[in-house]
PDB file of C-alpha atoms in Angstrom:
ATOM      1  CA  MET A   1       9.519  -3.881  38.742  1.00 75.00           C
ATOM      2  CA  LYS A   2      12.205  -1.379  37.685  1.00 79.00           C
ATOM      3  CA  LYS A   3      12.968  -3.604  34.705  1.00 82.00           C
ATOM      4  CA  ILE A   4       9.448  -2.862  33.457  1.00 85.00           C
ATOM      5  CA  VAL A   5       9.034   0.771  34.547  1.00 87.00           C
ATOM      6  CA  TYR A   6      12.273   2.067  33.016  1.00 89.00           C
ATOM      7  CA  PRO A   7      11.753   0.824  29.442  1.00 90.00           C
ATOM      8  CA  PHE A   8       8.087   1.865  29.607  1.00 92.00           C
ATOM      9  CA  ILE A   9       9.054   5.420  30.580  1.00 93.00           C
ATOM     10  CA  PHE A  10      12.023   5.530  28.165  1.00 93.00           C
ATOM     11  CA  PHE A  11      10.020   4.338  25.135  1.00 94.00           C
ATOM     12  CA  SER A  12       7.079   6.564  26.064  1.00 95.00           C
ATOM     13  CA  ILE A  13       9.285   9.659  26.295  1.00 96.00           C
ATOM     14  CA  ILE A  14      10.828   8.882  22.902  1.00 95.00           C
ATOM     15  CA  GLY A  15       7.390   8.340  21.325  1.00 95.00           C
ATOM     16  CA  ILE A  16       5.924  11.503  22.845  1.00 96.00           C
ATOM     17  CA  SER A  17       8.996  13.496  21.776  1.00 96.00           C
ATOM     18  CA  VAL A  18       8.643  12.319  18.171  1.00 96.00           C
ATOM     19  CA  TYR A  19       4.940  13.189  18.221  1.00 95.00           C
ATOM     20  CA  ILE A  20       5.598  16.685  19.629  1.00 96.00           C
ATOM     21  CA  MET A  21       8.362  17.346  17.096  1.00 96.00           C
ATOM     22  CA  GLN A  22       6.011  16.282  14.288  1.00 95.00           C
ATOM     23  CA  MET A  23       3.323  18.652  15.577  1.00 95.00           C
ATOM     24  CA  LEU A  24       5.882  21.481  15.689  1.00 96.00           C
ATOM     25  CA  GLY A  25       6.908  20.768  12.103  1.00 94.00           C
ATOM     26  CA  THR A  26      10.446  19.685  12.956  1.00 94.00           C
ATOM     27  CA  LYS A  27      12.196  17.948  10.076  1.00 96.00           C
ATOM     28  CA  LEU A  28      13.028  14.429  11.223  1.00 95.00           C
ATOM     29  CA  PRO A  29      14.853  11.564   9.521  1.00 95.00           C
ATOM     30  CA  LEU A  30      12.432   9.475   7.431  1.00 93.00           C
ATOM     31  CA  PHE A  31      12.548   6.405   9.678  1.00 94.00           C
ATOM     32  CA  VAL A  32      11.974   8.476  12.815  1.00 94.00           C
ATOM     33  CA  ASN A  33       9.146  10.459  11.217  1.00 93.00           C
ATOM     34  CA  ASN A  34       7.355   7.536   9.592  1.00 91.00           C
ATOM     35  CA  HIS A  35       8.112   4.390  11.569  1.00 94.00           C
ATOM     36  CA  LEU A  36       9.728   4.887  14.990  1.00 95.00           C
ATOM     37  CA  ASN A  37       6.464   5.227  16.902  1.00 94.00           C
ATOM     38  CA  ASP A  38       5.137   2.126  15.115  1.00 94.00           C
ATOM     39  CA  LEU A  39       8.197   0.260  16.356  1.00 96.00           C
ATOM     40  CA  LEU A  40       7.692   1.509  19.924  1.00 96.00           C
ATOM     41  CA  ILE A  41       3.912   1.133  20.314  1.00 96.00           C
ATOM     42  CA  ILE A  42       3.831  -2.640  20.886  1.00 97.00           C
ATOM     43  CA  PRO A  43       6.515  -2.606  23.622  1.00 96.00           C
ATOM     44  CA  ILE A  44       4.912   0.466  25.238  1.00 96.00           C
ATOM     45  CA  ASN A  45       1.509  -1.223  25.402  1.00 96.00           C
ATOM     46  CA  LEU A  46       2.843  -4.568  26.598  1.00 96.00           C
ATOM     47  CA  PHE A  47       5.036  -2.929  29.260  1.00 94.00           C
ATOM     48  CA  ALA A  48       1.946  -0.986  30.337  1.00 95.00           C
ATOM     49  CA  VAL A  49       0.051  -4.272  30.712  1.00 94.00           C
ATOM     50  CA  GLN A  50       2.884  -5.744  32.776  1.00 92.00           C
ATOM     51  CA  LEU A  51       3.150  -2.582  34.861  1.00 92.00           C
ATOM     52  CA  LEU A  52      -0.583  -2.383  35.549  1.00 93.00           C
ATOM     53  CA  TRP A  53      -0.679  -6.081  36.424  1.00 92.00           C
ATOM     54  CA  GLY A  54       2.280  -5.625  38.764  1.00 89.00           C
ATOM     55  CA  VAL A  55       0.658  -2.680  40.533  1.00 90.00           C
ATOM     56  CA  LEU A  56      -2.649  -4.519  40.949  1.00 93.00           C
ATOM     57  CA  THR A  57      -1.283  -7.908  42.011  1.00 92.00           C
ATOM     58  CA  GLY A  58       2.249  -7.284  43.258  1.00 88.00           C
ATOM     59  CA  THR A  59       3.670  -9.821  40.815  1.00 86.00           C
ATOM     60  CA  ILE A  60       5.325  -9.536  37.426  1.00 82.00           C
ATOM     61  CA  VAL A  61       3.355 -11.273  34.703  1.00 86.00           C
ATOM     62  CA  PHE A  62       5.017 -13.111  31.835  1.00 89.00           C
ATOM     63  CA  LEU A  63       3.370 -12.335  28.503  1.00 92.00           C
ATOM     64  CA  ARG A  64       3.599 -15.416  26.348  1.00 92.00           C
ATOM     65  CA  LEU A  65       4.528 -15.333  22.704  1.00 94.00           C
ATOM     66  CA  GLY A  66       0.886 -15.910  21.718  1.00 95.00           C
ATOM     67  CA  ILE A  67      -0.206 -12.749  23.531  1.00 95.00           C
ATOM     68  CA  VAL A  68       2.594 -10.718  21.942  1.00 96.00           C
ATOM     69  CA  ALA A  69       1.719 -12.139  18.496  1.00 97.00           C
ATOM     70  CA  THR A  70      -1.980 -11.361  19.034  1.00 97.00           C
ATOM     71  CA  CYS A  71      -1.104  -7.761  19.900  1.00 97.00           C
ATOM     72  CA  VAL A  72       1.042  -7.463  16.751  1.00 97.00           C
ATOM     73  CA  LEU A  73      -1.715  -8.996  14.628  1.00 97.00           C
ATOM     74  CA  PHE A  74      -4.364  -6.698  16.160  1.00 97.00           C
ATOM     75  CA  TYR A  75      -2.339  -3.545  15.480  1.00 96.00           C
ATOM     76  CA  SER A  76      -1.496  -4.712  11.972  1.00 96.00           C
ATOM     77  CA  ILE A  77      -5.119  -5.388  11.059  1.00 95.00           C
ATOM     78  CA  VAL A  78      -6.647  -2.338  12.725  1.00 95.00           C
ATOM     79  CA  PHE A  79      -4.064   0.312  11.824  1.00 94.00           C
ATOM     80  CA  GLU A  80      -2.884  -0.995   8.460  1.00 93.00           C
ATOM     81  CA  TYR A  81      -6.053  -2.501   6.988  1.00 94.00           C
ATOM     82  CA  ILE A  82      -9.256  -1.263   8.655  1.00 94.00           C
ATOM     83  CA  LEU A  83      -8.549   2.368   9.608  1.00 92.00           C
ATOM     84  CA  PRO A  84      -7.006   3.405   6.243  1.00 92.00           C
ATOM     85  CA  GLN A  85     -10.353   2.560   4.637  1.00 92.00           C
ATOM     86  CA  PHE A  86     -12.203   5.040   6.829  1.00 92.00           C
ATOM     87  CA  ASN A  87      -9.742   7.811   7.667  1.00 88.00           C
ATOM     88  CA  SER A  88      -7.145   9.425   5.390  1.00 84.00           C
ATOM     89  CA  ARG A  89      -4.855  10.053   8.402  1.00 81.00           C
ATOM     90  CA  TYR A  90      -4.008   6.334   8.347  1.00 84.00           C
ATOM     91  CA  THR A  91      -2.092   4.736   5.503  1.00 85.00           C
ATOM     92  CA  ALA A  92      -1.653   1.046   4.805  1.00 87.00           C
ATOM     93  CA  ASP A  93       2.072   0.350   4.938  1.00 89.00           C
ATOM     94  CA  TRP A  94       3.853  -2.998   5.117  1.00 93.00           C
ATOM     95  CA  TRP A  95       6.844  -1.296   6.742  1.00 95.00           C
ATOM     96  CA  ASP A  96       4.614  -0.437   9.716  1.00 94.00           C
ATOM     97  CA  VAL A  97       3.612  -4.094  10.010  1.00 96.00           C
ATOM     98  CA  LEU A  98       7.315  -4.966  10.071  1.00 97.00           C
ATOM     99  CA  CYS A  99       7.816  -2.345  12.802  1.00 97.00           C
ATOM    100  CA  TYR A 100       4.971  -3.826  14.880  1.00 97.00           C
ATOM    101  CA  LEU A 101       6.538  -7.264  14.455  1.00 97.00           C
ATOM    102  CA  SER A 102      10.008  -5.953  15.382  1.00 97.00           C
ATOM    103  CA  GLY A 103       8.614  -4.174  18.434  1.00 97.00           C
ATOM    104  CA  GLY A 104       6.858  -7.355  19.559  1.00 97.00           C
ATOM    105  CA  LEU A 105      10.065  -9.330  19.114  1.00 96.00           C
ATOM    106  CA  LEU A 106      12.014  -6.666  21.005  1.00 95.00           C
ATOM    107  CA  PHE A 107       9.563  -6.892  23.908  1.00 95.00           C
ATOM    108  CA  TRP A 108       9.549 -10.698  23.961  1.00 94.00           C
ATOM    109  CA  LEU A 109      13.354 -10.875  23.906  1.00 92.00           C
ATOM    110  CA  TYR A 110      13.542  -8.260  26.674  1.00 92.00           C
ATOM    111  CA  GLN A 111      11.384 -10.492  28.871  1.00 90.00           C
ATOM    112  CA  HIS A 112      13.729 -13.430  28.365  1.00 86.00           C
ATOM    113  CA  VAL A 113      17.091 -11.649  28.441  1.00 88.00           C
ATOM    114  CA  VAL A 114      16.661  -8.772  30.910  1.00 86.00           C
ATOM    115  CA  ILE A 115      13.735  -9.797  33.109  1.00 81.00           C
ATOM    116  CA  LYS A 116      14.852 -13.440  32.715  1.00 77.00           C
ATOM    117  CA  PHE A 117      11.541 -15.214  32.885  1.00 64.00           C
ATOM    118  CA  LYS A 118      12.106 -18.935  33.029  1.00 56.00           C
ATOM    119  CA  ARG A 119       9.866 -21.368  31.160  1.00 52.00           C
TER     120      ARG A 119
END
């Protein structure tokens, strides 16, 4: 379970720190300011799913590639296509889609390399 809790907490702290620094007006490198949280959001959410499942059932769930891809697709459509049409806070950006995809890949590889789920 530690292999799920630690990255969840680590990524969450990084994401929250970036958000707080943005709210305080701290000048951040462009990638950190514009894309880091997009890279982290997919792993944070999928680790949260694994963590919640583990707490409720006592087992670690393996999230298949289809579930990870569905999460990436959902975030891409909602945050890069739908929301920019209704709220100026959101901007359609292909780099964010690439970050969602990279975050999903990072999570999926973590499952296979660190947690070592066997197929």
